[in-house]
């Protein structure tokens, strides 16, 4: 039998809990500071504006494009490579007196001077008011997701665990956002989808651990919550490593092979999986212990719930 | 006995997975090159059209794979892209301009499969290329139009009732009606209230000004907006059909917005022009008594208004509208005997009788055709919305020679204008102007690239996961791999079955992610079984406990993920929605395959037997 984790007895995960939670707190604070100072590099979906994706017949000279664009009076254009040296992305800000079509025409006029065989692969224009609405909706989505989870976990488990899991999720979201802000990666709609997936994934992880904690509180009759949590984490560790591993593999495949349009999505997930796995132990469980979770908290809910569940399972 | 499934449970698993697999099959067949024929107004695609088309193609030596007549449109499948172009030309030559002939790609699902409701997944624009527009309806204009009509109603009503008013206008606070004394105001208020219960009346008398203000009620306002949106969707749908696009999407989004998606369209300029143009025509009598010079210096007679001719020069028209464009049923561009462009118009029955009445009384007098169009000025209002400009031009003034009926012609246009006007009139007028707030164009090559990338990611990710599971869990790993594959097939099957589900690039990402996360259920179960075995349970006990204990964990974990997907679906648009849909389906199918599906195989192999060692 192959095994990723071969441990005898219990690993004392919580021994390092304090320094690691301090590290976590520092990460969160650092992310908040970065977010406050550098902000987020909002993508087109949120800012409004025009994006033109071009494919040149030979590696493109970005500087020449920039020079040509400014002479064509397309002000404030952001020119960057996108995927390969032949693919170029040009972002134009929203202008008050704009006509998106004119902007695109000007861009095409400028780039065809450099390469007559250039292909226009994608053009997107988003009005500023749509972008603003999306940003509000996106923030609202994350908030609603967190509240729903708080309610569900409180109902299914216990409020201390619910708070622990939501704190862990908030932690993941903030740290992932922090990295996006620090590296100034573009935050678009697919990244938002990625972020919500991170919420789902990280929660998945937390719930698995919590489920074990609840079970062990009842089965083991140990009095020290730390012990129970340590045992539970040890027992679920090999599952955590395997699932994280397989998910990571496919996300890496998406990152490498999925193409440039879902790069942001894959990046958000990649970070989220690391942070999420780690936070389910050191943020969610640790916070629940600090909130004073113990055996009695599990008892009353347990008897009804688990009993009801078990019946349906018996064949 | 432990770990034995009853027959019905095994059957259920087999049936559910087979159904999923069956509906996934159409995705294997790819697409046929096809030509689509749609009738524009006044014409009809019938069986005889079909036989004409088939004959034309036969005479040109183009082999027809299959031709179908469905929902008033004809779809002719041919063998390749080259023949498709030839066929399109031949068909449009043969049928003339009453039909729109467009190139199309039709799913090559065999007929028997199609008859059973099988169809491939619908691809989003990011996977096949095309234009996406998000349009906003100018509700201010819709409401203004309604209040304007109310002003006219009030005027006639009050006159008919012989209630004297000092003035009536469409002001900033609503419709303001002035009276000379309080008594008349009360009388008018009672009378109007009894006649229009969709308006809210307020007595705004200040000092000697006896003013009654009328505003639409909340419910009526909502109704106006709803109607404006619905009517605009219908009109846009008609116009999109005129463009001859295969499988267009015209959908409402929220209370004021409309999504239009045109797959395969690359000429965005023309698409935009036709979609956002708000044009209509009105017929007015020319005010012959008016002095044009005086009107130009501001002295326009009451009941008349000064307009500009398209060809230049002013003309004074009576304000009263003889007929509006709403009654126009058909419009075809053609040429008169001097080969000048003209538009032949035919009216509906009501329009016909109105028109014949007014023209009868005005034979020998000049009548003007007023062309009204809303254009994007490029400027913006304070709230960020686009400022629209109303352009009114007199396109023709003609003397009424005889009583006109339901059919007549408008002249005085350029050739291209005649074409466009005919198209716009046929498609119906937009009740309120719309403007584009979001526009995305995806090239077809990029769409193909996106599919290839997504597929590659899926194959690589899947391969690594399958190999790992096999090596790590051996026998049980093989079962997990079967479940994983069945899961993927079922996601595709369900996506193909649900009419509204569209596969997008993030949707493919969602599928890829499902592969990674679906493993979790199996891993949870297997790790449990291993644990039980380590704790010295018998093989049968371990399997039983393993599945039993993992169940609530899997359920809890998946329900929470499902919740986030649901929220994503609720707030997301387009591509993000696509991702949420695939994720939700993936969660449901992966729970089914890993809990019930693998159990039935495990039970069949090991259940109820004396087993010493498990391959796990």
Tab-separated table of N, CA and C in Angstrom, chain A residues 44 51-54 82 89 119-124 261, chain B residues 440-443 446:
chain	number	residue	atom	x	y	z
A	44	UNK	N	-10.348	45.388	-17.479
A	44	UNK	CA	-11.327	46.083	-18.307
A	44	UNK	C	-12.757	45.916	-17.801
A	51	UNK	N	-10.277	47.212	-25.155
A	51	UNK	CA	-9.123	46.343	-25.297
A	51	UNK	C	-9.080	45.831	-26.722
A	52	UNK	N	-7.907	45.875	-27.327
A	52	UNK	CA	-7.744	45.311	-28.658
A	52	UNK	C	-6.628	44.281	-28.584
A	53	UNK	N	-6.928	43.067	-29.011
A	53	UNK	CA	-5.878	42.061	-29.038
A	53	UNK	C	-5.483	41.821	-30.479
A	54	UNK	N	-4.185	41.897	-30.733
A	54	UNK	CA	-3.704	41.801	-32.101
A	54	UNK	C	-2.699	40.670	-32.240
A	82	UNK	N	1.114	39.570	-24.895
A	82	UNK	CA	0.022	38.783	-24.331
A	82	UNK	C	0.220	37.366	-24.834
A	89	UNK	N	-1.488	43.121	-26.684
A	89	UNK	CA	-2.739	43.592	-26.113
A	89	UNK	C	-2.640	45.103	-25.921
A	119	UNK	N	-3.520	40.810	-37.525
A	119	UNK	CA	-4.895	40.313	-37.390
A	119	UNK	C	-5.508	40.831	-36.095
A	120	UNK	N	-6.724	41.313	-36.215
A	120	UNK	CA	-7.444	41.784	-35.030
A	120	UNK	C	-8.167	40.576	-34.444
A	121	UNK	N	-7.698	40.103	-33.277
A	121	UNK	CA	-8.253	38.861	-32.743
A	121	UNK	C	-9.440	39.093	-31.810
A	122	UNK	N	-9.376	40.194	-31.115
A	122	UNK	CA	-10.425	40.403	-30.117
A	122	UNK	C	-10.547	41.890	-29.851
A	123	UNK	N	-11.751	42.369	-29.769
A	123	UNK	CA	-11.990	43.755	-29.384
A	123	UNK	C	-13.050	43.747	-28.302
A	124	UNK	N	-12.783	44.410	-27.207
A	124	UNK	CA	-13.801	44.489	-26.168
A	124	UNK	C	-13.926	45.927	-25.719
A	261	UNK	N	-6.271	33.683	-21.860
A	261	UNK	CA	-7.502	34.306	-21.390
A	261	UNK	C	-7.948	33.812	-20.020
B	440	UNK	N	-18.127	43.261	-27.274
B	440	UNK	CA	-16.959	42.376	-27.343
B	440	UNK	C	-16.964	41.677	-28.679
B	441	UNK	N	-15.817	41.672	-29.318
B	441	UNK	CA	-15.693	40.950	-30.580
B	441	UNK	C	-14.596	39.920	-30.399
B	442	UNK	N	-14.907	38.691	-30.694
B	442	UNK	CA	-13.904	37.635	-30.596
B	442	UNK	C	-13.705	37.065	-31.978
B	443	UNK	N	-12.471	37.081	-32.446
B	443	UNK	CA	-12.184	36.529	-33.761
B	443	UNK	C	-12.382	35.027	-33.765
B	446	UNK	N	-9.398	32.984	-32.643
B	446	UNK	CA	-9.185	33.002	-31.195
B	446	UNK	C	-10.115	32.004	-30.517
